[in-house]
Structures are given as structure tokens and as C-alpha cells.
XYZ file of C-alpha atoms in Angstrom:
447
model
C 0.002 -0.292 0.273
C 3.069 2.210 1.007
C 3.548 1.739 -2.582
C 1.541 2.315 -4.178
C 1.216 6.130 -2.624
C 4.315 6.752 -2.814
C 4.495 6.238 -6.410
C 0.488 8.011 -7.111
C 2.468 10.798 -5.416
C 5.700 10.431 -7.712
C 4.246 10.818 -10.442
C 2.085 13.665 -9.236
C 5.487 15.651 -8.568
C 6.353 14.737 -11.984
C 3.742 16.407 -13.586
C 4.541 20.599 -13.435
C 3.704 22.109 -17.392
C 5.121 18.810 -19.615
C 3.560 16.428 -17.635
C -0.083 17.787 -17.265
C -0.465 17.914 -21.421
C -0.071 15.555 -23.826
C 0.767 14.783 -27.577
C 0.306 12.477 -30.487
C 3.400 10.502 -31.671
C 5.148 7.798 -33.608
C 7.184 4.725 -33.878
C 9.328 2.243 -35.389
C 9.208 -1.710 -36.177
C 11.358 -4.566 -37.558
C 10.916 -6.283 -40.540
C 7.693 -7.890 -40.004
C 8.763 -11.100 -38.735
C 9.794 -10.446 -34.782
C 7.774 -10.775 -32.296
C 7.303 -8.596 -29.045
C 9.839 -10.813 -27.093
C 12.782 -10.741 -30.213
C 15.809 -8.205 -28.462
C 16.465 -6.900 -32.285
C 20.053 -5.345 -33.535
C 21.788 -2.720 -33.922
C 22.087 -3.087 -37.807
C 24.093 -0.713 -40.279
C 22.071 2.439 -39.276
C 21.561 2.644 -43.009
C 18.597 1.198 -44.916
C 14.825 0.930 -44.172
C 13.194 1.306 -41.071
C 9.467 1.444 -40.044
C 7.424 4.301 -38.527
C 4.126 4.053 -36.723
C 1.710 6.865 -36.206
C -0.404 7.175 -33.105
C -2.678 9.144 -34.655
C -2.679 8.431 -38.484
C -5.471 10.887 -40.608
C -4.625 13.473 -37.492
C -0.816 13.955 -37.794
C -0.252 12.238 -41.284
C 0.451 15.505 -43.450
C 2.954 16.916 -40.401
C 4.770 13.826 -40.205
C 5.232 13.150 -43.801
C 6.755 16.767 -44.246
C 9.364 15.645 -40.908
C 10.770 12.522 -42.457
C 11.256 13.929 -45.428
C 13.148 16.334 -43.612
C 14.928 13.033 -42.403
C 15.443 11.446 -45.476
C 17.227 14.345 -46.830
C 19.428 14.806 -43.845
C 19.712 11.028 -43.820
C 19.903 9.705 -47.348
C 20.772 6.470 -46.452
C 17.875 5.985 -43.863
C 14.321 5.195 -45.274
C 11.214 5.458 -43.772
C 8.171 3.801 -43.828
C 5.349 6.113 -43.157
C 2.290 3.842 -42.078
C -0.873 6.121 -40.377
C -2.914 4.549 -37.855
C -6.125 5.879 -35.936
C -5.460 6.518 -32.502
C -8.603 4.396 -31.973
C -7.090 1.727 -33.268
C -3.211 2.286 -32.299
C -3.413 0.040 -28.980
C -4.785 -2.729 -30.232
C -2.676 -3.035 -33.302
C 0.521 -3.085 -30.886
C -0.375 -6.121 -29.047
C -1.502 -8.074 -31.979
C 1.692 -7.095 -33.555
C 3.788 -7.783 -30.433
C 1.988 -11.052 -30.034
C 1.907 -12.408 -33.778
C 5.402 -10.012 -35.538
C 5.227 -7.506 -37.701
C 5.797 -5.234 -34.998
C 7.684 -1.690 -36.297
C 11.002 0.372 -35.630
C 9.580 3.294 -33.835
C 6.327 4.196 -32.972
C 3.870 6.632 -30.883
C 3.827 5.547 -27.196
C 2.634 8.451 -24.790
C 2.303 7.893 -21.087
C -1.480 6.033 -21.278
C -0.227 3.150 -23.644
C 3.413 2.953 -22.293
C 2.567 0.667 -18.990
C 1.079 -1.849 -21.057
C 3.882 -2.085 -23.263
C 6.585 -2.541 -21.438
C 5.096 -5.430 -19.083
C 5.526 -7.200 -22.608
C 8.800 -6.826 -22.633
C 8.388 -4.724 -25.953
C 9.930 -1.909 -25.598
C 13.794 -0.712 -25.660
C 15.217 1.685 -22.709
C 16.440 4.539 -23.590
C 18.244 6.278 -20.751
C 21.575 5.008 -22.428
C 21.108 5.672 -25.833
C 19.656 9.341 -24.556
C 22.385 10.285 -22.177
C 25.151 9.616 -24.877
C 22.842 12.330 -27.692
C 22.400 15.152 -28.599
C 18.807 15.349 -27.341
C 20.856 14.976 -23.451
C 19.658 18.329 -21.612
C 17.475 20.144 -24.208
C 14.399 17.596 -22.990
C 11.557 19.165 -20.647
C 12.470 17.479 -17.380
C 8.902 17.053 -15.677
C 7.602 14.954 -19.648
C 10.705 12.984 -19.623
C 10.112 12.034 -15.860
C 6.008 11.686 -16.638
C 6.494 9.496 -18.971
C 9.774 7.294 -16.364
C 6.838 7.103 -13.853
C 4.056 5.852 -16.187
C 6.459 2.839 -17.588
C 5.067 0.361 -14.548
C 7.569 0.836 -11.723
C 11.531 0.307 -12.941
C 11.857 3.963 -13.572
C 13.673 3.306 -16.650
C 12.854 5.571 -19.728
C 10.763 3.450 -23.022
C 9.744 6.614 -25.254
C 11.317 9.928 -25.911
C 8.924 12.790 -25.409
C 7.819 14.527 -28.257
C 4.586 16.748 -26.652
C 2.367 18.158 -23.826
C -1.364 18.693 -23.891
C -3.439 20.276 -21.605
C -7.357 20.168 -21.411
C -9.302 23.557 -23.165
C -12.525 24.693 -23.482
C -13.854 26.431 -26.641
C -16.391 28.623 -27.200
C -18.068 30.071 -29.864
C -17.135 34.066 -28.827
C -19.636 35.555 -31.400
C -22.864 33.121 -30.488
C -21.996 34.354 -26.197
C -22.092 37.751 -27.515
C -25.099 37.292 -29.018
C -26.945 35.828 -25.936
C -24.854 37.821 -23.488
C -23.028 35.631 -21.617
C -20.746 36.006 -19.672
C -16.935 33.340 -20.678
C -17.166 30.367 -19.306
C -14.830 31.013 -16.507
C -16.613 29.038 -13.787
C -18.565 25.277 -14.082
C -21.571 27.591 -13.364
C -21.233 29.928 -16.338
C -20.854 26.318 -18.187
C -24.272 24.753 -17.329
C -25.706 28.503 -17.868
C -24.510 28.339 -21.207
C -25.120 25.513 -22.131
C -28.853 26.018 -21.226
C -29.401 29.733 -22.770
C -27.684 28.645 -26.732
C -29.794 25.743 -26.879
C -32.604 25.723 -29.225
C -32.840 22.334 -30.148
C -36.284 22.733 -32.962
C -33.590 25.127 -34.971
C -30.233 22.305 -34.560
C -28.725 24.970 -31.588
C -26.791 23.262 -28.916
C -25.042 24.893 -26.220
C -22.099 22.010 -25.468
C -20.776 18.943 -27.537
C -20.361 15.495 -25.446
C -17.834 12.676 -26.206
C -20.072 9.801 -26.004
C -17.507 8.044 -28.139
C -14.673 6.401 -28.765
C -11.613 8.747 -25.639
C -14.955 9.564 -24.012
C -13.677 8.405 -19.989
C -10.654 10.945 -20.236
C -13.428 13.583 -20.465
C -15.450 12.393 -18.635
C -13.488 12.552 -15.623
C -11.993 16.244 -16.280
C -15.540 16.882 -15.993
C -16.113 14.952 -12.641
C -12.726 16.211 -11.129
C -13.052 19.521 -11.587
C -16.546 20.245 -10.502
C -16.531 17.801 -7.285
C -12.059 19.501 -6.122
C -11.149 16.173 -5.300
C -7.191 16.347 -5.794
C -6.208 13.274 -5.570
C -6.469 9.666 -7.706
C -6.190 7.705 -4.928
C -7.253 7.429 -1.059
C -4.551 5.201 0.555
C -4.527 2.178 -1.914
C -8.535 3.220 -3.111
C -9.723 4.606 -5.646
C -11.938 8.400 -5.184
C -13.369 8.160 -8.477
C -16.545 6.495 -6.982
C -16.808 8.770 -4.207
C -19.957 10.360 -4.016
C -18.484 14.089 -4.495
C -17.454 12.591 -7.922
C -20.658 10.305 -8.562
C -22.608 13.569 -8.493
C -20.767 15.625 -10.989
C -21.105 12.386 -13.098
C -24.950 12.578 -12.278
C -24.659 16.930 -14.357
C -22.299 16.276 -16.632
C -23.802 13.323 -18.010
C -27.131 15.096 -17.842
C -26.399 17.217 -21.178
C -26.560 15.209 -23.220
C -29.584 15.418 -25.647
C -30.843 18.390 -23.338
C -27.972 20.708 -24.418
C -26.129 17.994 -26.929
C -26.837 16.686 -29.780
C -27.872 13.365 -30.127
C -24.581 12.349 -32.161
C -23.029 12.826 -29.734
C -23.499 9.320 -27.987
C -20.778 7.857 -31.158
C -19.152 10.768 -31.359
C -15.216 10.130 -31.179
C -13.022 13.647 -31.245
C -12.810 13.723 -34.820
C -16.626 13.703 -35.005
C -17.193 15.978 -31.998
C -14.569 18.561 -33.472
C -15.925 18.695 -37.002
C -19.297 18.881 -35.643
C -18.540 21.609 -33.768
C -16.087 23.450 -36.447
C -19.386 23.445 -38.454
C -22.103 23.814 -37.027
C -23.658 26.063 -33.783
C -22.953 24.259 -31.206
C -21.673 26.529 -27.725
C -18.871 25.284 -26.500
C -17.054 21.831 -26.711
C -14.224 20.066 -24.896
C -10.843 19.442 -25.953
C -7.555 19.788 -25.761
C -5.090 21.314 -27.278
C -4.434 19.451 -30.016
C -7.572 20.763 -32.074
C -6.775 24.734 -31.709
C -5.263 24.314 -35.745
C -8.692 22.712 -36.999
C -10.751 25.449 -35.136
C -8.504 28.189 -36.972
C -9.459 26.988 -40.030
C -12.708 26.003 -40.078
C -13.859 29.710 -38.000
C -11.085 31.726 -38.635
C -9.216 34.384 -34.550
C -12.522 36.076 -34.303
C -15.399 33.626 -33.278
C -13.938 31.194 -30.380
C -11.679 31.003 -28.046
C -9.828 28.355 -26.068
C -9.551 28.834 -22.601
C -8.318 26.700 -19.328
C -10.336 24.394 -18.395
C -13.953 25.798 -15.468
C -13.158 26.228 -12.330
C -15.227 25.975 -9.080
C -16.917 29.186 -7.893
C -13.650 30.552 -5.625
C -11.303 30.484 -8.082
C -10.027 26.947 -7.720
C -9.421 24.693 -10.812
C -9.165 20.658 -10.615
C -8.435 18.919 -13.609
C -6.886 15.673 -14.613
C -3.318 15.299 -16.254
C -3.483 14.335 -20.116
C -0.646 11.882 -20.834
C 2.808 12.417 -22.154
C 2.889 11.948 -25.801
C 6.204 10.213 -27.403
C 8.140 7.609 -29.691
C 9.291 4.318 -28.257
C 11.658 2.536 -29.892
C 11.293 -1.170 -30.264
C 12.645 -3.800 -28.639
C 12.243 -6.237 -31.893
C 13.500 -3.907 -34.198
C 16.402 -4.871 -36.310
C 17.567 -1.523 -36.843
C 18.179 0.468 -33.768
C 21.053 2.582 -35.097
C 18.639 3.779 -37.959
C 15.337 4.308 -35.675
C 17.073 5.674 -32.545
C 18.633 7.980 -35.472
C 15.179 9.640 -36.613
C 13.504 9.993 -32.883
C 16.521 12.755 -31.928
C 15.771 14.031 -35.237
C 12.180 13.788 -34.573
C 12.618 15.974 -31.612
C 14.959 18.464 -32.250
C 14.655 21.492 -32.251
C 12.918 23.077 -35.851
C 11.527 19.269 -36.064
C 10.109 18.976 -32.726
C 8.794 23.237 -32.932
C 7.388 22.264 -36.620
C 5.435 18.972 -34.966
C 3.831 21.110 -32.272
C 3.586 24.465 -33.810
C 1.104 22.404 -36.552
C -0.693 20.394 -33.581
C -1.154 23.305 -31.457
C 0.855 21.432 -28.442
C 3.382 22.031 -26.300
C 7.013 21.185 -27.303
C 9.027 18.745 -25.420
C 12.624 20.241 -26.566
C 13.301 23.221 -24.622
C 14.616 25.136 -27.427
C 11.449 24.309 -29.648
C 9.411 25.800 -26.350
C 11.171 29.594 -26.667
C 9.341 29.241 -30.523
C 7.373 32.900 -31.213
C 4.386 30.552 -31.851
C 4.006 29.214 -28.990
C 2.989 32.880 -27.464
C 0.558 33.386 -30.762
C -1.733 30.294 -29.795
C -3.771 31.891 -27.293
C -4.551 28.243 -25.568
C -1.157 26.940 -25.104
C 0.068 30.597 -23.976
C -3.015 30.328 -21.214
C -2.689 26.705 -21.091
C 1.374 27.211 -19.737
C 0.363 30.266 -17.634
C -2.483 28.195 -15.740
C -0.161 24.894 -15.183
C 2.572 27.234 -13.599
C 0.652 29.936 -11.650
C -0.706 27.879 -8.832
C -4.199 27.948 -10.087
C -4.614 24.118 -11.241
C -4.589 21.245 -9.336
C -3.588 18.143 -11.022
C -5.374 14.570 -10.377
C -2.242 12.315 -11.801
C -3.567 9.967 -13.867
C -2.589 5.948 -13.196
C -0.677 5.877 -16.038
C 1.929 3.358 -14.765
C -0.470 0.534 -14.322
C -0.454 -1.820 -17.072
C -4.558 -2.439 -17.186
C -5.079 1.543 -17.414
C -5.249 1.878 -20.591
C -8.466 -0.997 -21.268
C -9.978 -0.251 -18.025
C -10.874 3.834 -19.802
C -11.390 2.744 -23.233
C -12.694 -0.990 -23.569
C -13.763 -1.366 -20.564
C -15.541 1.042 -20.107
C -16.279 3.263 -22.799
C -19.975 0.948 -24.026
C -20.765 1.309 -19.848
C -19.862 5.433 -20.297
C -22.662 5.341 -23.473
C -24.866 3.133 -21.345
C -24.953 6.455 -18.387
C -25.668 8.524 -21.301
C -28.694 6.540 -22.170
C -30.238 6.662 -19.166
C -29.815 2.763 -19.162
C -27.092 3.164 -15.640
C -26.445 4.941 -13.215
C -23.702 7.228 -12.575
C -22.978 5.475 -9.643
C -23.056 1.939 -10.878
C -20.855 3.235 -13.186
C -18.030 4.893 -11.305
C -18.199 1.874 -8.711
C -17.764 -0.756 -12.069
C -14.882 1.198 -13.086
C -13.505 1.779 -9.214
C -13.699 -2.121 -8.882
C -10.794 -2.395 -11.789
C -9.343 0.446 -10.441
C -8.343 -1.358 -7.080
C -7.652 -4.572 -7.934
C -4.969 -3.465 -11.300
C -3.452 -0.988 -8.406
C -3.640 -3.732 -5.572
C -2.196 -5.831 -8.098
C 0.703 -3.356 -9.127
C 1.538 -3.316 -5.261
C 2.443 -6.723 -4.883
C 4.361 -6.808 -8.085
C 6.443 -3.857 -7.350
C 6.391 -4.789 -3.427
């Protein structure tokens, strides 16, 4: 028990700006013949490597640009790009770990890191980083966060690329027309959601995420309203605390009352597209969709602000997983794969990637570039995370079962909550039982 509490606190300490945010990353692999336990080989440092993008489609263009830069700088290395939708990425990697066909490198963020590491699929990167030009150039909070998420051995299995943060986007034009205040508090958020809704005109105050990725957003809304500041109370989770149950009941009740019915199945791409093309007042997402909104609406019709606060100005939010690039142990060309990781997280390329993604760079030099102060949501997020106004509830990314519990196991149940077929209490009690069991197993294994 003491170990688990200490571990959670250590992960929480890692958080600051870097570990609270998040990104989308990539990865490379072997020639398709080896399974996850293969030790691989250093290789010649030339030839072909395979890279799996864990947010294919959304980040394809910018990754192809980075790959073109890399191949120009390294003409003896060819990178095969494979774009995989974020909703399919974990299952595809897990299948390849068991049956072979892993890439050389691939996106490995904090949320899925422990699960891959537990299967012995990832190469420890500490020694490579220590000898690299990247040494001392990466955000230490992000590095520490990924080490904490690795499952307990303190090793680095993924080089951070970016960090993210939750954002409340709202339509300034609709708010001004309705005479509403900026939704800086939860009370103002709920007031605006109701006043901006006219279902007969297909106008809604909010869009709620009911499809893939719904759990993290629901947890953010829960802890933000309840004010509970820790995910664990001893060795038991706080997700089903009565205050969180009440918060989720209020939040889920928004569905179909002030939101479109289509929200039940919307993942983030559908939700973002719906908000950009319609007359919906507010959207919860993260920094990653900022550029999409700019393209659709310009900069004069919306703002992206930090998550709402309680009435006293206290802001509580759950952590966003730091994203990164991992080197798969089965790679037969680790030297070339590592060169790609170094290049992708160098100053120029890391800045280019994160400007396109609207996220916070992991490279310290890239984080000083001018575009960050020009992207208002990124600037505001950075301030909220460093001015003492925000308490972060660190999610247990170090649990190998975390990604499964927070996705496949409970996303269908959350849809039942939205439809009124399951109570918020039953939903959270079910999740709490799974989390407590996973935490007990982790504590026993690492005790």
C-alpha cells in the first residue's frame, strides 16, 4: 500500500507543465518477422525503418514533412510511414507484440506505455539519450512523467515529443449575441449550455464526447466539479466518491438536453468537425484541435481557455498523458531508428510538429519559439499550469491495465449512462473495482 501511494505521489510530482499536457507520437519496427520478445539488433544504421504514427490521418501531413526532412538529412535511411488511427493503435500494437510485425519505432504515449513495457516490447532508452545531442535538451517534467508511467522500473521507454492540456473552446460570437459571460466557472458553463440551446433550430450549448476517448473527458469534468485533488485515497480510488458521482450525474444529464444526439458515438474527430461546422456553443477537447478551429472559424469567432474553475477560483483537472516516440526491442535496425527519434525531437522538427499540432514542445529550445505566444490556448494553458491556480489529479498511467480500463472496458458503459440505462454510481463503482484490483496487483508486483 505504501509503495502505491508513494508511486502515485512521485508521478504527481512529475507533472508541472510538461507532464500535464500531451501529444501524439510515432514509432518504428522490425521487418515483420519477429514478435515482441525478440531482442532485435543494432543494424547498420542505414537502410529502411518502419514508423507507426499513433494518430494517423490527424497528424499524417506533418509527419510526412518531418520524414522528408529526415531522409534529406540522412539519404542512406528510408522511413516507411504507417498511419494508424488513435482508436486502433493500442490493439494493433498488442496484436503485433504477440504475433510479430512490430515497427522499428512508433508513438508511445504515457497512457499506453506501461502496457507495452510490461510485455517487454520496448527498448530502454536511458543510455542512448545520455550519449545523445538531446541530452539536457528535453523538458525534464515530461521525461520524468514518462519514466513514472513505465510501470515501476524507473527506465525511460519513450522519448517525449509533446504535452497537451484540456481546453474549453467556446464560440465568442454566440456568447456575445446571447449576452453571456465567458464560461470561466462551472456555474457559468452550465448556464451557457442551457441558454445557447434551441434544439428546434439545431442549436446546442455543448457537445459531449460519447464515443472513443470519452472516459478521460468525463473524469476531467468530474474532478473539476468535485474538487477532489487525488486519484487515490490510500490504496482505493476516489473515482466513485459521492462527490464525483454527483458531478458525473450532472454532467451526463447534459446529453440530448443541450447536446446533439449524435454525440453518443462521437470520437474527437467527429466531435471537433461537428463543432467547427455547426452552431454549438462549447467544446471540451485539448490543445491539439486548435489549428482545426482556426482553419474552420478564423481567430475572431472562438477562444480556447483553461478548464472551468469552481466558484472560489480553484481549478482541478486530470492529467493529460505526455506523448512520445518509442523504439521497439524487436527492431533489426535500432541505430537508424534512434537517429529518427533524435531528429524528430530536435529543435526545428519538434517545433514544427507541435506548431502544427498546437501542443507544447518537449524540446526546451523549441518551447521558446515565437509561435507559442501567438497561439492563445497554448499560452493560457502554460500560464494556468504554472501560476498556482491549477491542481492536477495524476491518472495512474503506470498501471498496465489503465488504458484498457479507461477505454475498452468502460466506454460502452459510459454510453449506457448517457442513455439512462446505467446509473452514474453503478458506472463509477464498476470502474473503481477494476482500478482497485489493478492497483493491488501492481503493488504486489512492485513490492
